[in-house]
């Protein structure tokens, strides 16, 4: 969820060009791997620890979703275009606006993945596989190495896969009367999982030990797959970083209205769905994608949720249907999730990223705090009760102080709770009460250091970890690389993060007893009976320079919201979604 940052455009593009050129020039050391669709030719590279690794970039995992395949579920690719496919470079991302440079990039031909492995052709035991789903509000981003180069994970002896999927209107338009069944972007991710199942053994990976992990919209995607029997057969562990399926920004409201409105904005003069479909299918990519923000409802604009096209509840008869029930209903179904270990968490100041837009609206918040009442609270906007609750929220977060730039940390806390923390807590409690077969590990990332790249790029001076700040402790951020000293706190946190994430992929436990390199242990969230009156206790690893277990992070703020939900919803687990 990033907007703006135009001043970084030239600098970041220069980093990307330099990185791409350097990789292409070093491509003399090639390695070929035969997969089901043909032969891919990758490159030998060096990991940060000096060991050799192998990278295969830009592997197509489905037919290009162009022409008649626009909006459709992805189609399997039987054979590559060439006998030996050059996979030394990344291909197009999904047509979208780059979150950092604000430049239009990519095309509709975007269904590519990248494979990184520390060993190829060895008789050693197959390695765990980690498949990463990128974030970006279901509107922008890619799995490419400008943001997600996984060397530090790979050197812990895992095979890493990153991928592109369709975004925005191309990935999430829904018009079932005309065969646009919805969730094409999620189905792209599922197709990539099927490709991994079919081919990853050729890269040294174990198809029977696949961890799916993602951040923000990518985390919500992972959680939706976790709740889907159709998807779960292709992975064995799940990690959700700063996102889950029940957060109010995840599921699309009024999707058919949005599809019809988009067609009218493009120029459709007719009223029938057939004419809407014809317009959407024949219009340029620029029109279909470029006008999508214009379909936002007034409520979405007021709430600061500028994400018009995203997942929908689809028909069970849809092709490769993934989301056939409301996620919260699945979460309340006992043991809907089988014995799949789950890791989940948030950053302690997620909402800092919202200040890019929020700093322009301080006067609005000062005069109308009711606009930041979560939609999940059962109170009607514009009522006396709504206005009174808005004033109560304002008093709780800001005291008697006016909402000015001096209060940005407090505004960041409110944004963190509103967009992430409240429903992360709800999700954990539902998991604890209803999903007794599935272990859950919860974290709070609070480290604030030189590799907190998103906050640095946003140039916001608010203490704590911003949304997406943890990613540069897992991936090399090639577009703006920062070197840290080997003995620095940043290097230590990066080691801890990569070690815990890959331990989880290997063992289903981020701090297994056999790992003596980690001077702490991460306890899972406890299980309680669904109808128990016992207060839920959230066990949590606070990830700092010296990680430690805590209970009920941000308890004072969460207790405030529990009291709100008790008054308006009869309890926090009865959120209105």
Coordinates of C-alpha atoms in Angstrom, one line a residue:
X1 CA 0.0 0.0 0.0
X2 CA 2.5 2.6 -1.2
X3 CA 1.7 5.8 -3.0
X4 CA 3.9 8.7 -4.2
X5 CA 7.7 8.7 -3.8
X6 CA 8.2 10.2 -7.2
X7 CA 11.6 11.7 -6.2
X8 CA 13.1 8.3 -5.9
X9 CA 12.3 7.4 -9.5
X10 CA 15.6 8.0 -11.2
X11 CA 17.7 6.7 -8.3
X12 CA 15.8 3.4 -8.0
X13 CA 15.6 2.8 -11.7
X14 CA 19.4 3.3 -11.9
X15 CA 19.9 0.6 -9.2
X16 CA 17.6 -1.8 -11.1
X17 CA 19.3 -1.2 -14.4
X18 CA 22.8 -1.7 -12.9
X19 CA 21.7 -4.9 -11.1
X20 CA 20.1 -6.4 -14.2
X21 CA 23.2 -5.6 -16.3
X22 CA 25.6 -7.1 -13.8
X23 CA 23.6 -10.3 -13.7
X24 CA 23.4 -10.5 -17.5
X25 CA 27.2 -10.0 -17.9
X26 CA 28.0 -12.8 -15.4
X27 CA 25.8 -15.3 -17.2
X28 CA 28.7 -17.2 -18.8
X29 CA 28.4 -19.9 -16.1
X30 CA 25.1 -21.4 -17.3
X31 CA 23.3 -24.5 -16.0
X32 CA 20.5 -26.3 -17.7
X33 CA 17.6 -28.1 -16.0
X34 CA 15.0 -30.2 -17.8
X35 CA 11.5 -29.7 -16.6
X36 CA 8.1 -31.0 -17.8
X37 CA 7.7 -28.1 -20.3
X38 CA 11.2 -28.2 -21.7
X39 CA 14.7 -27.1 -20.7
X40 CA 15.5 -23.9 -18.7
X41 CA 18.9 -22.4 -18.8
X42 CA 19.8 -20.6 -15.5
X43 CA 23.0 -19.0 -14.1
X44 CA 25.4 -19.8 -11.3
X45 CA 25.7 -17.2 -8.7
X46 CA 27.4 -16.6 -5.3
X47 CA 25.5 -16.4 -2.0
X48 CA 26.5 -13.8 0.6
X49 CA 28.3 -16.6 2.5
X50 CA 30.4 -17.4 -0.6
X51 CA 28.7 -20.7 -1.5
X52 CA 27.4 -21.3 -5.0
X53 CA 23.8 -21.0 -5.9
X54 CA 21.7 -21.3 -9.1
X55 CA 19.1 -18.9 -10.3
X56 CA 16.4 -19.4 -13.0
X57 CA 14.5 -16.3 -13.7
X58 CA 11.5 -15.7 -15.9
X59 CA 10.1 -19.2 -16.2
X60 CA 6.6 -19.2 -17.7
X61 CA 4.3 -21.3 -15.5
X62 CA 1.0 -20.8 -17.6
X63 CA -0.1 -19.7 -21.0
X64 CA 0.0 -15.9 -21.4
X65 CA -3.4 -14.7 -20.2
X66 CA -4.0 -12.5 -23.2
X67 CA -6.7 -12.2 -25.9
X68 CA -9.6 -14.5 -25.1
X69 CA -7.8 -15.6 -21.9
X70 CA -8.1 -12.1 -20.3
X71 CA -9.9 -12.5 -16.9
X72 CA -10.0 -16.3 -17.3
X73 CA -8.5 -18.8 -14.9
X74 CA -4.9 -19.6 -16.0
X75 CA -4.3 -22.3 -18.5
X76 CA -1.4 -24.8 -18.1
X77 CA 1.5 -24.5 -20.4
X78 CA 2.4 -27.8 -22.0
X79 CA 5.6 -26.8 -23.8
X80 CA 8.1 -23.8 -23.9
X81 CA 8.4 -21.8 -27.0
X82 CA 12.1 -22.8 -27.4
X83 CA 13.9 -26.1 -26.8
X84 CA 16.1 -24.3 -24.4
X85 CA 14.6 -21.3 -22.6
X86 CA 17.0 -18.6 -21.5
X87 CA 16.2 -18.0 -17.9
X88 CA 19.0 -15.6 -17.0
X89 CA 16.7 -12.6 -16.8
X90 CA 13.3 -11.7 -15.4
X91 CA 10.3 -11.2 -17.7
X92 CA 7.4 -8.7 -17.6
X93 CA 5.5 -8.0 -14.4
X94 CA 1.7 -7.6 -14.5
X95 CA 0.7 -4.3 -16.1
X96 CA 0.5 -1.8 -13.3
X97 CA 2.0 1.3 -11.8
X98 CA 5.3 0.8 -10.0
X99 CA 4.8 1.5 -6.4
X100 CA 8.1 3.3 -6.0
X101 CA 8.6 5.1 -9.3
X102 CA 5.0 5.6 -10.2
X103 CA 5.9 4.6 -13.8
X104 CA 3.6 2.3 -15.8
X105 CA 5.3 -1.1 -16.3
X106 CA 4.7 -4.6 -17.4
X107 CA 2.2 -6.3 -19.7
X108 CA -0.7 -8.8 -19.6
X109 CA 1.8 -11.5 -20.4
X110 CA 3.1 -11.7 -16.9
X111 CA 2.8 -15.2 -15.5
X112 CA 6.4 -16.0 -14.7
X113 CA 8.2 -17.4 -11.7
X114 CA 11.8 -17.4 -10.5
X115 CA 13.6 -20.4 -8.8
X116 CA 16.7 -20.1 -6.6
X117 CA 18.5 -23.1 -5.3
X118 CA 21.7 -23.8 -3.4
X119 CA 22.2 -27.2 -5.1
X120 CA 21.3 -28.8 -8.4
X121 CA 21.8 -32.4 -9.5
X122 CA 22.9 -33.6 -6.1
X123 CA 22.0 -36.9 -4.6
X124 CA 21.6 -35.2 -1.2
X125 CA 18.3 -35.1 0.5
X126 CA 15.7 -32.9 -1.2
X127 CA 15.4 -29.4 0.3
X128 CA 12.4 -27.6 1.7
X129 CA 10.7 -25.2 -0.8
X130 CA 9.5 -21.7 0.1
X131 CA 7.1 -20.1 -2.3
X132 CA 6.7 -16.3 -1.8
X133 CA 3.6 -14.3 -2.7
X134 CA 4.3 -10.6 -3.0
X135 CA 2.1 -7.8 -1.6
X136 CA 1.0 -4.5 -3.1
X137 CA -2.7 -4.1 -2.3
X138 CA -3.6 -6.5 -5.1
X139 CA -2.8 -3.6 -7.4
X140 CA 1.0 -3.5 -7.9
X141 CA 4.3 -5.3 -7.3
X142 CA 6.0 -8.4 -8.6
X143 CA 8.1 -11.3 -7.4
X144 CA 11.2 -10.0 -9.1
X145 CA 14.5 -9.3 -7.4
X146 CA 14.3 -5.5 -7.2
X147 CA 12.5 -6.1 -3.9
X148 CA 12.6 -9.9 -3.3
X149 CA 16.0 -11.4 -4.0
X150 CA 16.2 -14.4 -1.6
X151 CA 19.9 -15.1 -1.2
X152 CA 19.8 -14.9 2.6
X153 CA 17.0 -17.5 2.7
X154 CA 18.6 -19.7 0.1
X155 CA 21.9 -19.9 2.0
X156 CA 19.9 -21.6 4.9
X157 CA 19.5 -24.6 2.5
X158 CA 16.0 -24.0 1.1
X159 CA 14.8 -23.6 -2.5
X160 CA 13.0 -20.3 -2.9
X161 CA 10.4 -19.5 -5.5
X162 CA 9.0 -16.0 -6.3
X163 CA 6.3 -15.3 -8.8
X164 CA 4.1 -12.7 -10.6
X165 CA 0.3 -13.0 -10.7
X166 CA -2.4 -10.8 -12.3
X167 CA -3.3 -7.7 -10.4
X168 CA -6.1 -5.2 -10.1
X169 CA -8.8 -5.5 -12.8
X170 CA -6.8 -8.1 -14.7
X171 CA -6.7 -10.4 -11.7
X172 CA -9.9 -9.7 -9.8
X173 CA -12.7 -8.6 -12.1
X174 CA -15.9 -10.5 -11.4
X175 CA -18.8 -10.8 -13.8
X176 CA -20.0 -14.4 -13.5
X177 CA -23.0 -14.0 -16.0
X178 CA -20.3 -13.7 -18.7
X179 CA -17.9 -16.3 -17.4
X180 CA -15.6 -13.9 -15.6
X181 CA -15.6 -16.1 -12.4
X182 CA -13.2 -13.9 -10.3
X183 CA -10.0 -14.5 -8.4
X184 CA -7.9 -15.0 -11.5
X185 CA -4.9 -13.6 -9.5
X186 CA -5.4 -16.2 -6.8
X187 CA -5.7 -18.9 -9.4
X188 CA -2.4 -17.8 -10.9
X189 CA -0.8 -18.4 -7.6
X190 CA -2.4 -21.8 -7.4
X191 CA -1.2 -22.6 -10.9
X192 CA 2.4 -21.7 -9.8
X193 CA 2.0 -24.1 -6.8
X194 CA 1.0 -26.8 -9.3
X195 CA 4.1 -26.0 -11.4
X196 CA 6.2 -26.3 -8.2
X197 CA 4.6 -29.7 -7.4
X198 CA 5.4 -30.9 -10.9
X199 CA 8.9 -29.6 -11.4
X200 CA 10.7 -28.4 -8.2
X201 CA 12.4 -31.8 -7.6
X202 CA 14.6 -31.0 -10.7
X203 CA 15.9 -28.0 -8.8
X204 CA 16.8 -29.9 -5.6
X205 CA 13.5 -29.1 -3.9
X206 CA 11.1 -31.4 -2.1
X207 CA 7.5 -31.2 -3.6
X208 CA 6.2 -32.8 -0.4
X209 CA 7.6 -30.0 1.9
X210 CA 6.4 -26.7 0.5
X211 CA 5.9 -23.6 2.6
X212 CA 3.7 -20.8 1.2
X213 CA 4.6 -17.4 2.6
X214 CA 3.5 -13.9 1.7
X215 CA 3.3 -10.3 2.9
X216 CA 0.4 -7.9 3.1
X217 CA -1.9 -8.7 0.1
X218 CA 0.4 -11.7 -0.4
X219 CA -0.2 -12.8 3.2
X220 CA -4.0 -12.5 2.8
X221 CA -3.6 -14.6 -0.4
X222 CA -1.7 -17.3 1.5
X223 CA -4.4 -17.3 4.2
X224 CA -7.2 -17.7 1.6
X225 CA -5.3 -20.6 0.1
X226 CA -4.9 -22.1 3.6
X227 CA -8.7 -22.0 4.0
X228 CA -9.2 -23.7 0.6
X229 CA -9.2 -27.5 0.2
X230 CA -8.5 -27.0 -3.5
X231 CA -5.2 -25.1 -2.7
X232 CA -4.1 -26.9 0.5
X233 CA -3.1 -30.1 -1.4
X234 CA -0.1 -28.2 -2.9
X235 CA 1.6 -26.9 0.3
X236 CA 2.3 -28.0 3.8
X237 CA 3.0 -24.9 5.9
X238 CA 1.9 -21.3 5.7
X239 CA 3.3 -17.9 6.8
X240 CA 1.2 -14.7 6.8
X241 CA 3.2 -11.5 7.3
X242 CA 1.0 -8.4 7.9
X243 CA -2.2 -9.8 6.4
X244 CA -4.9 -12.4 6.8
X245 CA -8.1 -13.2 5.0
X246 CA -10.5 -11.5 7.5
X247 CA -8.9 -8.1 7.4
X248 CA -11.4 -5.6 6.1
X249 CA -9.3 -4.5 3.1
X250 CA -9.1 -8.1 1.7
X251 CA -12.5 -9.1 0.2
X252 CA -14.1 -7.1 -2.6
X253 CA -17.6 -5.5 -2.0
X254 CA -20.1 -5.1 -4.8
X255 CA -17.8 -6.7 -7.4
X256 CA -20.3 -6.9 -10.2
X257 CA -21.2 -3.2 -9.7
X258 CA -17.5 -2.4 -10.0
X259 CA -17.1 -4.4 -13.3
X260 CA -20.1 -2.7 -14.8
X261 CA -18.9 0.7 -13.6
X262 CA -15.5 0.2 -15.0
X263 CA -17.0 -0.7 -18.4
X264 CA -19.0 2.6 -18.4
X265 CA -16.0 4.6 -17.5
X266 CA -14.2 3.1 -20.4
X267 CA -17.0 4.0 -22.8
X268 CA -19.6 1.2 -22.7
X269 CA -23.0 2.7 -23.8
X270 CA -25.0 -0.4 -23.4
X271 CA -26.8 -1.7 -20.3
X272 CA -26.5 -5.4 -20.7
X273 CA -23.8 -7.6 -19.2
X274 CA -23.0 -8.8 -22.7
X275 CA -22.1 -5.3 -23.7
X276 CA -20.1 -4.8 -20.5
X277 CA -18.2 -8.0 -21.3
X278 CA -17.5 -6.9 -24.8
X279 CA -16.1 -3.6 -23.6
X280 CA -13.9 -5.2 -21.0
X281 CA -12.5 -7.7 -23.4
X282 CA -11.8 -5.4 -26.3
X283 CA -10.5 -2.3 -24.4
X284 CA -6.8 -1.6 -24.2
X285 CA -4.8 -2.7 -21.2
X286 CA -4.2 0.9 -20.3
X287 CA -7.9 1.6 -20.1
X288 CA -8.9 -1.5 -18.2
X289 CA -6.2 -1.0 -15.6
X290 CA -5.8 2.8 -15.6
X291 CA -9.4 3.5 -14.7
X292 CA -9.8 1.0 -11.9
X293 CA -9.4 3.4 -9.0
X294 CA -12.3 5.5 -10.3
X295 CA -14.8 2.7 -9.4
X296 CA -14.1 3.1 -5.7
X297 CA -17.3 3.7 -3.6
X298 CA -17.7 6.8 -1.5
X299 CA -17.4 4.6 1.6
X300 CA -14.1 3.1 0.4
X301 CA -12.7 6.6 -0.3
X302 CA -13.7 7.9 3.1
X303 CA -12.1 4.9 4.9
X304 CA -8.8 5.2 3.0
X305 CA -9.1 1.8 1.4
X306 CA -8.2 2.6 -2.3
X307 CA -8.2 -1.1 -3.4
X308 CA -11.2 -1.6 -5.8
X309 CA -10.4 -5.0 -7.3
X310 CA -9.5 -7.9 -5.0
X311 CA -10.7 -11.4 -4.0
X312 CA -14.4 -12.3 -4.1
X313 CA -16.5 -15.2 -2.9
X314 CA -16.9 -17.2 -6.0
X315 CA -19.2 -20.1 -7.1
X316 CA -18.3 -23.6 -6.1
X317 CA -18.7 -24.5 -9.7
X318 CA -16.1 -21.9 -10.9
X319 CA -12.9 -23.2 -12.5
X320 CA -10.4 -24.0 -9.8
X321 CA -12.6 -22.3 -7.2
X322 CA -10.6 -21.1 -4.2
X323 CA -12.8 -18.8 -2.1
X324 CA -16.3 -20.3 -2.0
X325 CA -17.3 -19.2 1.5
X326 CA -16.7 -16.1 3.6
X327 CA -13.3 -16.5 5.2
X328 CA -14.6 -15.7 8.7
X329 CA -17.2 -18.5 8.4
X330 CA -14.4 -21.0 7.5
X331 CA -12.3 -19.8 10.4
X332 CA -15.3 -20.5 12.7
X333 CA -15.7 -24.1 11.3
X334 CA -14.0 -26.5 13.7
X335 CA -10.8 -28.0 12.3
X336 CA -11.4 -26.5 8.8
X337 CA -7.6 -26.2 8.7
X338 CA -5.9 -29.6 9.0
X339 CA -2.5 -30.2 10.6
X340 CA -0.8 -27.4 8.8
X341 CA 1.6 -25.3 10.9
X342 CA 1.0 -21.5 10.6
X343 CA 3.1 -18.5 11.3
X344 CA 1.5 -15.1 11.5
X345 CA 2.3 -11.6 12.7
X346 CA 2.4 -7.9 12.2
X347 CA 4.9 -5.0 12.5
X348 CA 4.5 -2.8 15.5
X349 CA 3.9 0.4 13.6
X350 CA 2.3 -0.9 10.4
X351 CA 0.3 2.3 10.1
X352 CA 3.4 4.4 9.4
X353 CA 2.9 3.6 5.7
X354 CA -0.6 5.1 5.9
X355 CA 0.8 8.5 6.9
X356 CA 1.8 9.2 3.3
X357 CA -1.9 9.8 2.7
X358 CA -2.9 10.4 6.2
X359 CA -0.6 13.4 6.7
X360 CA -2.8 15.2 4.1
X361 CA -5.9 14.6 6.1
X362 CA -5.1 15.7 9.6
X363 CA -7.8 18.4 9.6
X364 CA -10.3 15.8 8.4
X365 CA -9.4 13.4 11.2
X366 CA -9.5 16.3 13.7
X367 CA -13.1 17.2 12.7
X368 CA -14.4 13.7 11.8
X369 CA -12.7 10.8 13.6
X370 CA -15.8 8.7 12.9
X371 CA -14.3 8.0 9.4
X372 CA -11.7 5.8 11.1
X373 CA -14.3 3.6 12.8
X374 CA -13.6 0.1 11.4
X375 CA -16.3 -1.2 9.1
X376 CA -16.4 -4.3 11.3
X377 CA -17.9 -2.3 14.1
X378 CA -21.7 -2.6 14.0
X379 CA -22.5 1.1 14.0
X380 CA -24.1 3.0 11.2
X381 CA -22.1 5.9 9.7
X382 CA -23.5 9.4 10.3
X383 CA -25.5 8.4 13.4
X384 CA -25.1 10.0 16.9
X385 CA -23.6 6.7 18.1
X386 CA -21.0 6.8 15.3
X387 CA -20.0 10.4 16.0
X388 CA -19.8 9.7 19.7
X389 CA -17.6 6.7 19.1
X390 CA -15.4 8.7 16.8
X391 CA -14.8 11.2 19.6
X392 CA -14.1 8.3 22.0
X393 CA -11.4 7.0 19.6
X394 CA -9.9 10.4 19.2
X395 CA -9.7 10.8 23.0
X396 CA -8.2 7.4 23.5
X397 CA -5.4 7.9 20.9
X398 CA -4.7 11.6 21.1
X399 CA -5.9 12.7 24.5
X400 CA -6.8 16.3 24.5
X401 CA -4.2 17.2 21.8
X402 CA -5.1 18.4 18.4
X403 CA -4.2 16.0 15.5
X404 CA -1.2 17.7 14.1
X405 CA 2.2 16.5 12.7
X406 CA 3.3 16.3 16.3
X407 CA 0.9 13.4 16.8
X408 CA 2.1 11.3 13.9
X409 CA 3.2 8.4 16.1
X410 CA -0.3 8.2 17.7
X411 CA -1.9 8.4 14.3
X412 CA 0.4 5.6 13.1
X413 CA -0.8 3.5 16.1
X414 CA -4.4 4.1 15.2
X415 CA -3.8 3.3 11.5
X416 CA -1.9 0.1 12.6
X417 CA -4.8 -1.1 14.7
X418 CA -7.5 -0.1 12.2
X419 CA -5.9 -1.8 9.2
X420 CA -4.0 -4.7 10.8
X421 CA -3.7 -5.4 14.5
X422 CA -7.4 -5.6 15.5
X423 CA -8.3 -8.3 13.0
X424 CA -4.9 -10.0 13.4
X425 CA -5.9 -10.5 17.0
X426 CA -9.4 -11.7 16.0
X427 CA -7.9 -14.2 13.5
X428 CA -5.5 -15.6 16.1
X429 CA -8.3 -16.0 18.6
X430 CA -10.5 -17.8 16.0
X431 CA -7.6 -20.0 15.2
X432 CA -7.0 -20.8 18.9
X433 CA -10.6 -21.6 19.5
X434 CA -11.6 -23.5 16.3
X435 CA -8.4 -24.7 14.5
X436 CA -7.1 -27.2 17.1
X437 CA -5.2 -29.3 14.6
X438 CA -3.1 -26.4 13.3
X439 CA -0.2 -25.0 15.4
X440 CA 0.0 -21.2 15.3
X441 CA 3.1 -19.1 16.0
X442 CA 2.5 -15.3 16.3
X443 CA 5.1 -12.5 16.1
X444 CA 5.4 -8.8 16.5
X445 CA 8.3 -7.3 14.5
X446 CA 9.4 -4.2 16.3
X447 CA 13.1 -3.8 15.3
X448 CA 13.9 -0.4 13.9
X449 CA 17.2 -0.4 12.0
X450 CA 19.1 0.5 8.8
X451 CA 17.3 -2.3 6.8
X452 CA 13.8 -0.9 7.6
X453 CA 13.8 0.1 4.0
X454 CA 10.1 1.0 3.4
X455 CA 10.2 3.6 6.2
X456 CA 13.5 4.9 5.0
X457 CA 12.2 5.3 1.4
X458 CA 9.1 7.0 2.7
X459 CA 11.2 9.4 4.7
X460 CA 8.9 9.3 7.7
X461 CA 10.6 9.8 11.1
X462 CA 8.2 7.7 13.2
X463 CA 9.8 5.2 15.5
X464 CA 9.1 1.5 15.1
X465 CA 8.7 -0.9 12.2
X466 CA 6.6 0.3 9.3
X467 CA 4.5 -2.0 7.0
X468 CA 6.8 -4.2 5.0
X469 CA 9.9 -3.2 6.9
X470 CA 10.6 -6.8 7.9
X471 CA 11.1 -7.8 4.3
X472 CA 14.6 -6.4 3.9
X473 CA 15.7 -8.7 6.7
X474 CA 14.6 -11.7 4.6
X475 CA 15.3 -10.5 1.1
X476 CA 18.1 -8.5 -0.6
X477 CA 16.5 -5.2 -1.6
X478 CA 18.3 -4.8 -4.9
X479 CA 16.7 -1.5 -6.0
X480 CA 18.3 0.3 -3.1
X481 CA 20.9 -2.0 -1.5
X482 CA 22.3 -1.2 2.0
X483 CA 25.4 -2.8 3.3
X484 CA 25.5 -3.6 7.0
X485 CA 28.4 -4.7 9.2
X486 CA 28.5 -8.4 9.9
X487 CA 28.4 -7.8 13.7
X488 CA 25.7 -5.1 13.6
X489 CA 22.2 -5.5 15.1
X490 CA 20.8 -5.4 11.6
X491 CA 22.9 -8.4 10.6
X492 CA 21.8 -10.2 13.7
X493 CA 18.1 -9.6 13.1
X494 CA 18.5 -10.7 9.5
X495 CA 20.1 -13.9 10.6
X496 CA 17.3 -14.5 13.2
X497 CA 14.6 -13.8 10.6
X498 CA 16.0 -16.0 7.9
X499 CA 16.9 -18.8 10.4
X500 CA 13.4 -18.8 12.0
X501 CA 11.6 -18.7 8.6
X502 CA 13.6 -21.5 7.1
X503 CA 13.5 -23.5 10.3
X504 CA 9.7 -23.3 10.1
X505 CA 9.9 -24.5 6.4
X506 CA 12.1 -27.4 7.5
X507 CA 10.5 -28.5 10.8
X508 CA 7.2 -26.6 11.2
X509 CA 8.8 -24.9 14.2
X510 CA 10.7 -21.7 14.0
X511 CA 12.9 -22.4 17.0
X512 CA 13.3 -26.2 17.1
X513 CA 15.3 -27.7 20.0
X514 CA 18.0 -28.9 17.7
X515 CA 18.9 -25.3 16.6
X516 CA 21.4 -24.1 19.3
X517 CA 22.2 -20.9 17.3
X518 CA 19.0 -19.1 18.5
X519 CA 19.2 -18.0 22.1
X520 CA 15.4 -18.0 22.7
X521 CA 12.4 -20.2 22.1
X522 CA 9.2 -19.2 20.3
X523 CA 6.1 -20.7 22.0
X524 CA 3.0 -21.3 19.9
X525 CA -0.4 -19.7 20.7
X526 CA -2.3 -21.8 23.1
X527 CA -5.5 -23.6 22.2
X528 CA -8.8 -23.0 24.1
X529 CA -12.3 -24.5 23.7
X530 CA -14.5 -22.7 21.2
X531 CA -17.2 -21.8 23.8
X532 CA -14.9 -21.3 26.7
X533 CA -15.4 -18.1 28.7
X534 CA -11.7 -18.0 29.4
X535 CA -9.9 -14.8 28.2
X536 CA -7.8 -15.4 25.1
X537 CA -4.1 -14.9 25.8
X538 CA -1.9 -14.2 22.7
X539 CA 1.6 -15.7 23.0
X540 CA 3.9 -13.7 20.8
X541 CA 7.5 -13.5 19.9
X542 CA 8.7 -9.8 20.0
X543 CA 11.3 -9.7 17.2
X544 CA 13.9 -7.1 18.2
X545 CA 17.7 -7.2 18.4
X546 CA 17.1 -9.7 21.3
X547 CA 13.9 -11.5 20.6
X548 CA 11.7 -12.5 23.6
X549 CA 8.3 -13.9 24.3
X550 CA 5.6 -11.5 25.4
X551 CA 1.8 -11.9 26.0
X552 CA -0.9 -9.8 24.4
X553 CA 1.1 -7.2 22.5
X554 CA -0.4 -3.7 22.6
X555 CA -2.7 -4.9 25.3
X556 CA -4.0 -1.4 26.3
X557 CA -5.1 -0.7 22.8
X558 CA -6.5 -4.1 22.1
X559 CA -8.5 -3.9 25.4
X560 CA -10.0 -0.6 24.2
X561 CA -11.2 -2.2 21.0
X562 CA -12.5 -5.3 22.8
X563 CA -14.7 -2.9 24.8
X564 CA -15.9 -1.3 21.6
X565 CA -16.8 -4.6 20.0
X566 CA -18.5 -5.8 23.2
X567 CA -20.8 -2.7 23.1
X568 CA -21.6 -2.7 19.4
X569 CA -21.1 -6.4 18.3
X570 CA -21.6 -8.4 21.5
X571 CA -18.0 -9.4 21.3
X572 CA -14.8 -9.1 19.3
X573 CA -15.3 -12.4 17.5
X574 CA -18.6 -11.1 16.0
X575 CA -16.9 -8.6 13.7
X576 CA -19.2 -7.4 10.9
X577 CA -17.7 -8.5 7.6

